[in-house]
Amino acid sequence: RKEVEQDPGPFNVPEGATVAFNCTYSNSASQSFFWYRQDCRKEPKLLMSVYSSGNEDGRFTAQLNRASQYISLLIRDSKLSDSATYLCQSGGSYIPTFGRGTSLIVHP
Amino acid sequence: DTAVSQTPKYLVTQMGNDKSIKCEQNLGHDTMYWYKQDSKKFLKIMFSYNNKELIINETVPNRFSPKSPDKAHLNLHINSLELGDSAVYFCASSPWEDTEAFFGQGTRLTVV
């Protein structure tokens, strides 16, 4: 089974901080990558896609490094409402594969 | 206008019982999945269906039997429930392979 690895954290940061998560994948054939946000006792929801050229959406930036087989998510100016678990996904062959998620706690 | 809906949301049952979880998506997607999320939050793929045909069965015990009457529905039947089956089960769909997944709200199964 091709794996996706994430540091489970938790990452404990103050409001306004910048925080970055990495996610490594083992399936070099994967063509698509995504970041999801999962709140406690809720379903994962798509946060953003990860393109080869990078992707930015407001305070969130996602990057793909194919050579080293990892994707990253950068959150700038963290808000209390960013507290959640962030999961990365690699696609391919009808098996969207998820990492275990990285827990982020933003405190006042 | 729920995109992926699954029922029930909560299921508490005794060991040895048989139960079913239903899932429907109104997104017109070709591919549907069942995932199991355990207490350590790991989302593990169980089954993958494309256009109501089974594509992947990830070493799931044969007590678990998915059924897809059409490409908008993927139900999960579980026989002889065991304590270790307690988890949150998520149904998901995607337009085709290699794209993002859209999840249902999850079914929290507790086996006592």
PDB file of C-alpha atoms in Angstrom:
ATOM      1  CA  ARG A   1       0.000   0.000   0.000  1.00  0.00           C
ATOM      2  CA  LYS A   2       1.357   3.368  -1.005  1.00  0.00           C
ATOM      3  CA  GLU A   3       1.521   5.564   2.067  1.00  0.00           C
ATOM      4  CA  VAL A   4       1.062   9.191   2.925  1.00  0.00           C
ATOM      5  CA  GLU A   5       2.844  10.386   6.051  1.00  0.00           C
ATOM      6  CA  GLN A   6       2.143  13.389   8.235  1.00  0.00           C
ATOM      7  CA  ASP A   7       3.412  14.598  11.589  1.00  0.00           C
ATOM      8  CA  PRO A   8       0.376  14.226  13.875  1.00  0.00           C
ATOM      9  CA  GLY A   9       1.393  17.200  16.030  1.00  0.00           C
ATOM     10  CA  PRO A  10      -0.263  18.867  17.778  1.00  0.00           C
ATOM     11  CA  PHE A  11       1.120  22.142  16.567  1.00  0.00           C
ATOM     12  CA  ASN A  12       0.312  24.665  19.282  1.00  0.00           C
ATOM     13  CA  VAL A  13       0.704  28.250  18.014  1.00  0.00           C
ATOM     14  CA  PRO A  14      -0.429  31.728  19.103  1.00  0.00           C
ATOM     15  CA  GLU A  15      -2.842  33.772  17.062  1.00  0.00           C
ATOM     16  CA  GLY A  16      -1.083  35.580  14.250  1.00  0.00           C
ATOM     17  CA  ALA A  17       1.662  33.006  13.884  1.00  0.00           C
ATOM     18  CA  THR A  18       2.691  31.373  10.648  1.00  0.00           C
ATOM     19  CA  VAL A  19       2.660  27.595  10.665  1.00  0.00           C
ATOM     20  CA  ALA A  20       3.634  25.034   8.044  1.00  0.00           C
ATOM     21  CA  PHE A  21       2.822  21.356   7.666  1.00  0.00           C
ATOM     22  CA  ASN A  22       4.493  18.851   5.424  1.00  0.00           C
ATOM     23  CA  CYS A  23       3.171  15.629   4.023  1.00  0.00           C
ATOM     24  CA  THR A  24       5.274  13.004   2.269  1.00  0.00           C
ATOM     25  CA  TYR A  25       3.910  10.493  -0.210  1.00  0.00           C
ATOM     26  CA  SER A  26       5.439   7.278  -1.474  1.00  0.00           C
ATOM     27  CA  ASN A  27       3.526   6.776  -4.736  1.00  0.00           C
ATOM     28  CA  SER A  28       5.624   8.582  -7.312  1.00  0.00           C
ATOM     29  CA  ALA A  29       2.873   8.011  -9.871  1.00  0.00           C
ATOM     30  CA  SER A  30       0.404  10.203  -7.961  1.00  0.00           C
ATOM     31  CA  GLN A  31      -0.769  13.099 -10.083  1.00  0.00           C
ATOM     32  CA  SER A  32      -3.103  14.936  -7.768  1.00  0.00           C
ATOM     33  CA  PHE A  33      -2.803  16.211  -4.228  1.00  0.00           C
ATOM     34  CA  PHE A  34      -5.181  17.942  -1.871  1.00  0.00           C
ATOM     35  CA  TRP A  35      -5.402  19.389   1.624  1.00  0.00           C
ATOM     36  CA  TYR A  36      -8.511  18.885   3.759  1.00  0.00           C
ATOM     37  CA  ARG A  37      -9.624  20.329   7.044  1.00  0.00           C
ATOM     38  CA  GLN A  38     -11.411  18.139   9.577  1.00  0.00           C
ATOM     39  CA  ASP A  39     -13.084  19.616  12.644  1.00  0.00           C
ATOM     40  CA  CYS A  40     -13.759  17.499  15.707  1.00  0.00           C
ATOM     41  CA  ARG A  41     -16.523  14.957  15.060  1.00  0.00           C
ATOM     42  CA  LYS A  42     -17.067  16.239  11.534  1.00  0.00           C
ATOM     43  CA  GLU A  43     -16.239  15.014   8.061  1.00  0.00           C
ATOM     44  CA  PRO A  44     -13.117  16.106   6.178  1.00  0.00           C
ATOM     45  CA  LYS A  45     -13.750  19.053   3.863  1.00  0.00           C
ATOM     46  CA  LEU A  46     -11.611  20.091   0.950  1.00  0.00           C
ATOM     47  CA  LEU A  47      -9.410  23.058   1.815  1.00  0.00           C
ATOM     48  CA  MET A  48      -7.422  23.382  -1.384  1.00  0.00           C
ATOM     49  CA  SER A  49      -5.889  21.547  -4.280  1.00  0.00           C
ATOM     50  CA  VAL A  50      -2.128  21.390  -4.689  1.00  0.00           C
ATOM     51  CA  TYR A  51      -0.810  22.204  -8.127  1.00  0.00           C
ATOM     52  CA  SER A  52       2.704  21.815  -9.459  1.00  0.00           C
ATOM     53  CA  SER A  53       2.958  25.584  -9.669  1.00  0.00           C
ATOM     54  CA  GLY A  54       1.709  26.039  -6.110  1.00  0.00           C
ATOM     55  CA  ASN A  55      -1.647  27.346  -4.999  1.00  0.00           C
ATOM     56  CA  GLU A  56      -2.543  30.306  -2.809  1.00  0.00           C
ATOM     57  CA  ASP A  57      -5.917  31.094  -1.295  1.00  0.00           C
ATOM     58  CA  GLY A  58      -5.882  34.017   1.081  1.00  0.00           C
ATOM     59  CA  ARG A  59      -3.792  33.065   4.111  1.00  0.00           C
ATOM     60  CA  PHE A  60      -3.237  29.529   2.841  1.00  0.00           C
ATOM     61  CA  THR A  61      -0.490  28.429   0.467  1.00  0.00           C
ATOM     62  CA  ALA A  62       0.031  24.885  -0.788  1.00  0.00           C
ATOM     63  CA  GLN A  63       3.171  23.682  -2.540  1.00  0.00           C
ATOM     64  CA  LEU A  64       4.209  20.470  -4.259  1.00  0.00           C
ATOM     65  CA  ASN A  65       7.775  19.192  -4.388  1.00  0.00           C
ATOM     66  CA  ARG A  66       7.837  16.233  -6.746  1.00  0.00           C
ATOM     67  CA  ALA A  67      11.566  15.633  -6.486  1.00  0.00           C
ATOM     68  CA  SER A  68      11.342  15.072  -2.735  1.00  0.00           C
ATOM     69  CA  GLN A  69       7.781  13.727  -2.879  1.00  0.00           C
ATOM     70  CA  TYR A  70       6.150  16.018  -0.397  1.00  0.00           C
ATOM     71  CA  ILE A  71       3.439  18.627  -0.280  1.00  0.00           C
ATOM     72  CA  SER A  72       3.201  21.484   2.161  1.00  0.00           C
ATOM     73  CA  LEU A  73       0.560  23.774   3.611  1.00  0.00           C
ATOM     74  CA  LEU A  74       1.455  27.191   4.963  1.00  0.00           C
ATOM     75  CA  ILE A  75      -1.001  29.140   7.079  1.00  0.00           C
ATOM     76  CA  ARG A  76      -0.208  32.791   7.683  1.00  0.00           C
ATOM     77  CA  ASP A  77      -1.708  35.005  10.403  1.00  0.00           C
ATOM     78  CA  SER A  78      -3.312  32.057  12.200  1.00  0.00           C
ATOM     79  CA  LYS A  79      -6.812  32.548  13.596  1.00  0.00           C
ATOM     80  CA  LEU A  80      -8.453  30.749  16.487  1.00  0.00           C
ATOM     81  CA  SER A  81     -10.874  29.311  13.946  1.00  0.00           C
ATOM     82  CA  ASP A  82      -8.000  27.586  12.116  1.00  0.00           C
ATOM     83  CA  SER A  83      -7.801  25.063  14.974  1.00  0.00           C
ATOM     84  CA  ALA A  84      -8.565  21.716  13.353  1.00  0.00           C
ATOM     85  CA  THR A  85      -6.905  18.641  11.903  1.00  0.00           C
ATOM     86  CA  TYR A  86      -5.392  19.033   8.445  1.00  0.00           C
ATOM     87  CA  LEU A  87      -5.211  15.977   6.225  1.00  0.00           C
ATOM     88  CA  CYS A  88      -3.320  15.606   3.005  1.00  0.00           C
ATOM     89  CA  GLN A  89      -4.441  13.328   0.201  1.00  0.00           C
ATOM     90  CA  SER A  90      -2.704  11.869  -2.802  1.00  0.00           C
ATOM     91  CA  GLY A  91      -4.824  10.568  -5.627  1.00  0.00           C
ATOM     92  CA  GLY A  92      -4.534   7.831  -8.199  1.00  0.00           C
ATOM     93  CA  SER A  93      -5.961   4.476  -9.216  1.00  0.00           C
ATOM     94  CA  TYR A  94      -9.322   4.944  -7.504  1.00  0.00           C
ATOM     95  CA  ILE A  95      -7.679   5.036  -4.089  1.00  0.00           C
ATOM     96  CA  PRO A  96      -7.567   8.511  -2.578  1.00  0.00           C
ATOM     97  CA  THR A  97      -4.998   7.942   0.147  1.00  0.00           C
ATOM     98  CA  PHE A  98      -4.949  10.125   3.227  1.00  0.00           C
ATOM     99  CA  GLY A  99      -2.358  10.940   5.816  1.00  0.00           C
ATOM    100  CA  ARG A 100      -3.208  10.581   9.495  1.00  0.00           C
ATOM    101  CA  GLY A 101      -3.683  14.317   9.794  1.00  0.00           C
ATOM    102  CA  THR A 102      -1.855  17.082  11.625  1.00  0.00           C
ATOM    103  CA  SER A 103      -3.579  18.684  14.584  1.00  0.00           C
ATOM    104  CA  LEU A 104      -3.358  22.481  14.824  1.00  0.00           C
ATOM    105  CA  ILE A 105      -4.288  24.376  17.970  1.00  0.00           C
ATOM    106  CA  VAL A 106      -4.282  28.157  17.750  1.00  0.00           C
ATOM    107  CA  HIS A 107      -4.423  29.851  21.146  1.00  0.00           C
ATOM    108  CA  PRO A 108      -5.052  33.493  22.125  1.00  0.00           C
TER     109      PRO A 108
ATOM    110  CA  ASP B   1     -29.383  19.994  -1.203  1.00  0.00           C
ATOM    111  CA  THR B   2     -26.946  17.770   0.703  1.00  0.00           C
ATOM    112  CA  ALA B   3     -24.212  16.533  -1.636  1.00  0.00           C
ATOM    113  CA  VAL B   4     -23.255  13.249   0.059  1.00  0.00           C
ATOM    114  CA  SER B   5     -25.652  12.001   2.685  1.00  0.00           C
ATOM    115  CA  GLN B   6     -25.354   8.920   4.817  1.00  0.00           C
ATOM    116  CA  THR B   7     -27.674   7.445   7.406  1.00  0.00           C
ATOM    117  CA  PRO B   8     -27.789   6.865  10.245  1.00  0.00           C
ATOM    118  CA  LYS B   9     -25.521   9.412  11.872  1.00  0.00           C
ATOM    119  CA  TYR B  10     -25.207   7.345  15.055  1.00  0.00           C
ATOM    120  CA  LEU B  11     -25.511   3.603  15.471  1.00  0.00           C
ATOM    121  CA  VAL B  12     -25.196   1.772  18.779  1.00  0.00           C
ATOM    122  CA  THR B  13     -25.615  -1.971  18.635  1.00  0.00           C
ATOM    123  CA  GLN B  14     -24.645  -5.185  20.344  1.00  0.00           C
ATOM    124  CA  MET B  15     -21.948  -7.593  19.275  1.00  0.00           C
ATOM    125  CA  GLY B  16     -23.154 -10.166  16.812  1.00  0.00           C
ATOM    126  CA  ASN B  17     -25.848  -7.984  15.268  1.00  0.00           C
ATOM    127  CA  ASP B  18     -26.123  -7.124  11.579  1.00  0.00           C
ATOM    128  CA  LYS B  19     -26.456  -3.475  10.537  1.00  0.00           C
ATOM    129  CA  SER B  20     -26.501  -1.359   7.390  1.00  0.00           C
ATOM    130  CA  ILE B  21     -25.385   2.147   6.570  1.00  0.00           C
ATOM    131  CA  LYS B  22     -26.806   3.931   3.551  1.00  0.00           C
ATOM    132  CA  CYS B  23     -25.091   6.502   1.359  1.00  0.00           C
ATOM    133  CA  GLU B  24     -26.356   8.628  -1.487  1.00  0.00           C
ATOM    134  CA  GLN B  25     -24.700  11.368  -3.529  1.00  0.00           C
ATOM    135  CA  ASN B  26     -26.471  13.859  -5.764  1.00  0.00           C
ATOM    136  CA  LEU B  27     -23.315  15.254  -7.357  1.00  0.00           C
ATOM    137  CA  GLY B  28     -23.425  13.018 -10.415  1.00  0.00           C
ATOM    138  CA  HIS B  29     -20.057  11.520  -9.482  1.00  0.00           C
ATOM    139  CA  ASP B  30     -18.916   8.228 -10.952  1.00  0.00           C
ATOM    140  CA  THR B  31     -16.797   7.065  -8.030  1.00  0.00           C
ATOM    141  CA  MET B  32     -17.823   6.320  -4.466  1.00  0.00           C
ATOM    142  CA  TYR B  33     -15.909   5.076  -1.430  1.00  0.00           C
ATOM    143  CA  TRP B  34     -16.239   3.791   2.072  1.00  0.00           C
ATOM    144  CA  TYR B  35     -13.635   4.835   4.632  1.00  0.00           C
ATOM    145  CA  LYS B  36     -13.167   3.802   8.240  1.00  0.00           C
ATOM    146  CA  GLN B  37     -11.747   6.342  10.698  1.00  0.00           C
ATOM    147  CA  ASP B  38     -10.567   4.779  13.919  1.00  0.00           C
ATOM    148  CA  SER B  39      -9.914   6.352  17.308  1.00  0.00           C
ATOM    149  CA  LYS B  40      -6.483   7.490  16.126  1.00  0.00           C
ATOM    150  CA  LYS B  41      -8.160   9.441  13.338  1.00  0.00           C
ATOM    151  CA  PHE B  42      -6.607   7.415  10.520  1.00  0.00           C
ATOM    152  CA  LEU B  43      -8.854   7.440   7.425  1.00  0.00           C
ATOM    153  CA  LYS B  44      -8.502   3.999   5.899  1.00  0.00           C
ATOM    154  CA  ILE B  45     -10.030   3.124   2.537  1.00  0.00           C
ATOM    155  CA  MET B  46     -12.304   0.093   2.643  1.00  0.00           C
ATOM    156  CA  PHE B  47     -13.981  -0.016  -0.749  1.00  0.00           C
ATOM    157  CA  SER B  48     -13.887   1.917  -3.980  1.00  0.00           C
ATOM    158  CA  TYR B  49     -16.636   1.733  -6.589  1.00  0.00           C
ATOM    159  CA  ASN B  50     -16.716   3.232 -10.049  1.00  0.00           C
ATOM    160  CA  ASN B  51     -20.041   3.412 -11.857  1.00  0.00           C
ATOM    161  CA  LYS B  52     -21.459   0.833  -9.415  1.00  0.00           C
ATOM    162  CA  GLU B  53     -18.649  -1.645 -10.082  1.00  0.00           C
ATOM    163  CA  LEU B  54     -16.283  -2.682  -7.283  1.00  0.00           C
ATOM    164  CA  ILE B  55     -12.775  -1.460  -8.023  1.00  0.00           C
ATOM    165  CA  ILE B  56     -10.940  -1.880  -4.754  1.00  0.00           C
ATOM    166  CA  ASN B  57     -11.528  -4.024  -1.689  1.00  0.00           C
ATOM    167  CA  GLU B  58      -8.816  -3.222   0.796  1.00  0.00           C
ATOM    168  CA  THR B  59      -8.452  -6.445   2.807  1.00  0.00           C
ATOM    169  CA  VAL B  60     -11.690  -5.822   4.618  1.00  0.00           C
ATOM    170  CA  PRO B  61     -13.250  -8.835   6.413  1.00  0.00           C
ATOM    171  CA  ASN B  62     -15.993 -10.396   4.341  1.00  0.00           C
ATOM    172  CA  ARG B  63     -18.438  -9.517   7.125  1.00  0.00           C
ATOM    173  CA  PHE B  64     -18.491  -6.160   5.363  1.00  0.00           C
ATOM    174  CA  SER B  65     -20.455  -6.213   2.129  1.00  0.00           C
ATOM    175  CA  PRO B  66     -20.945  -3.089   0.038  1.00  0.00           C
ATOM    176  CA  LYS B  67     -23.769  -2.805  -2.449  1.00  0.00           C
ATOM    177  CA  SER B  68     -24.191  -0.246  -5.189  1.00  0.00           C
ATOM    178  CA  PRO B  69     -27.634  -0.434  -6.832  1.00  0.00           C
ATOM    179  CA  ASP B  70     -26.724   2.536  -9.034  1.00  0.00           C
ATOM    180  CA  LYS B  71     -23.860   4.980  -9.248  1.00  0.00           C
ATOM    181  CA  ALA B  72     -25.531   7.420  -6.852  1.00  0.00           C
ATOM    182  CA  HIS B  73     -25.814   4.923  -4.003  1.00  0.00           C
ATOM    183  CA  LEU B  74     -23.303   2.870  -2.086  1.00  0.00           C
ATOM    184  CA  ASN B  75     -24.571   1.052   0.972  1.00  0.00           C
ATOM    185  CA  LEU B  76     -22.563  -0.892   3.526  1.00  0.00           C
ATOM    186  CA  HIS B  77     -23.874  -3.957   5.295  1.00  0.00           C
ATOM    187  CA  ILE B  78     -21.987  -5.396   8.242  1.00  0.00           C
ATOM    188  CA  ASN B  79     -22.666  -8.875   9.594  1.00  0.00           C
ATOM    189  CA  SER B  80     -21.809 -10.231  13.028  1.00  0.00           C
ATOM    190  CA  LEU B  81     -20.556  -6.941  14.411  1.00  0.00           C
ATOM    191  CA  GLU B  82     -17.464  -7.042  16.625  1.00  0.00           C
ATOM    192  CA  LEU B  83     -16.158  -4.607  19.236  1.00  0.00           C
ATOM    193  CA  GLY B  84     -13.294  -3.680  16.910  1.00  0.00           C
ATOM    194  CA  ASP B  85     -15.763  -2.454  14.306  1.00  0.00           C
ATOM    195  CA  SER B  86     -16.480   0.584  16.469  1.00  0.00           C
ATOM    196  CA  ALA B  87     -15.351   3.604  14.467  1.00  0.00           C
ATOM    197  CA  VAL B  88     -16.658   6.399  12.292  1.00  0.00           C
ATOM    198  CA  TYR B  89     -17.523   5.244   8.780  1.00  0.00           C
ATOM    199  CA  PHE B  90     -17.416   7.845   6.029  1.00  0.00           C
ATOM    200  CA  CYS B  91     -18.932   7.561   2.605  1.00  0.00           C
ATOM    201  CA  ALA B  92     -17.354   9.754  -0.066  1.00  0.00           C
ATOM    202  CA  SER B  93     -17.586  10.399  -3.776  1.00  0.00           C
ATOM    203  CA  SER B  94     -15.437  11.970  -6.457  1.00  0.00           C
ATOM    204  CA  PRO B  95     -16.088  12.931 -10.088  1.00  0.00           C
ATOM    205  CA  TRP B  96     -13.575  10.358 -11.343  1.00  0.00           C
ATOM    206  CA  GLU B  97     -10.399   8.744 -10.093  1.00  0.00           C
ATOM    207  CA  ASP B  98      -7.500  10.921  -9.074  1.00  0.00           C
ATOM    208  CA  THR B  99      -9.636  13.836  -7.891  1.00  0.00           C
ATOM    209  CA  GLU B 100     -10.709  15.231  -4.566  1.00  0.00           C
ATOM    210  CA  ALA B 101     -13.239  13.424  -2.422  1.00  0.00           C
ATOM    211  CA  PHE B 102     -16.492  14.786  -1.032  1.00  0.00           C
ATOM    212  CA  PHE B 103     -17.505  13.226   2.255  1.00  0.00           C
ATOM    213  CA  GLY B 104     -20.758  12.418   3.951  1.00  0.00           C
ATOM    214  CA  GLN B 105     -21.204  13.483   7.560  1.00  0.00           C
ATOM    215  CA  GLY B 106     -20.092  10.088   8.871  1.00  0.00           C
ATOM    216  CA  THR B 107     -21.759   7.306  10.820  1.00  0.00           C
ATOM    217  CA  ARG B 108     -20.465   6.821  14.342  1.00  0.00           C
ATOM    218  CA  LEU B 109     -20.793   3.101  15.027  1.00  0.00           C
ATOM    219  CA  THR B 110     -20.459   1.845  18.582  1.00  0.00           C
ATOM    220  CA  VAL B 111     -20.530  -1.883  19.210  1.00  0.00           C
ATOM    221  CA  VAL B 112     -21.176  -2.865  22.822  1.00  0.00           C
TER     222      VAL B 112
END
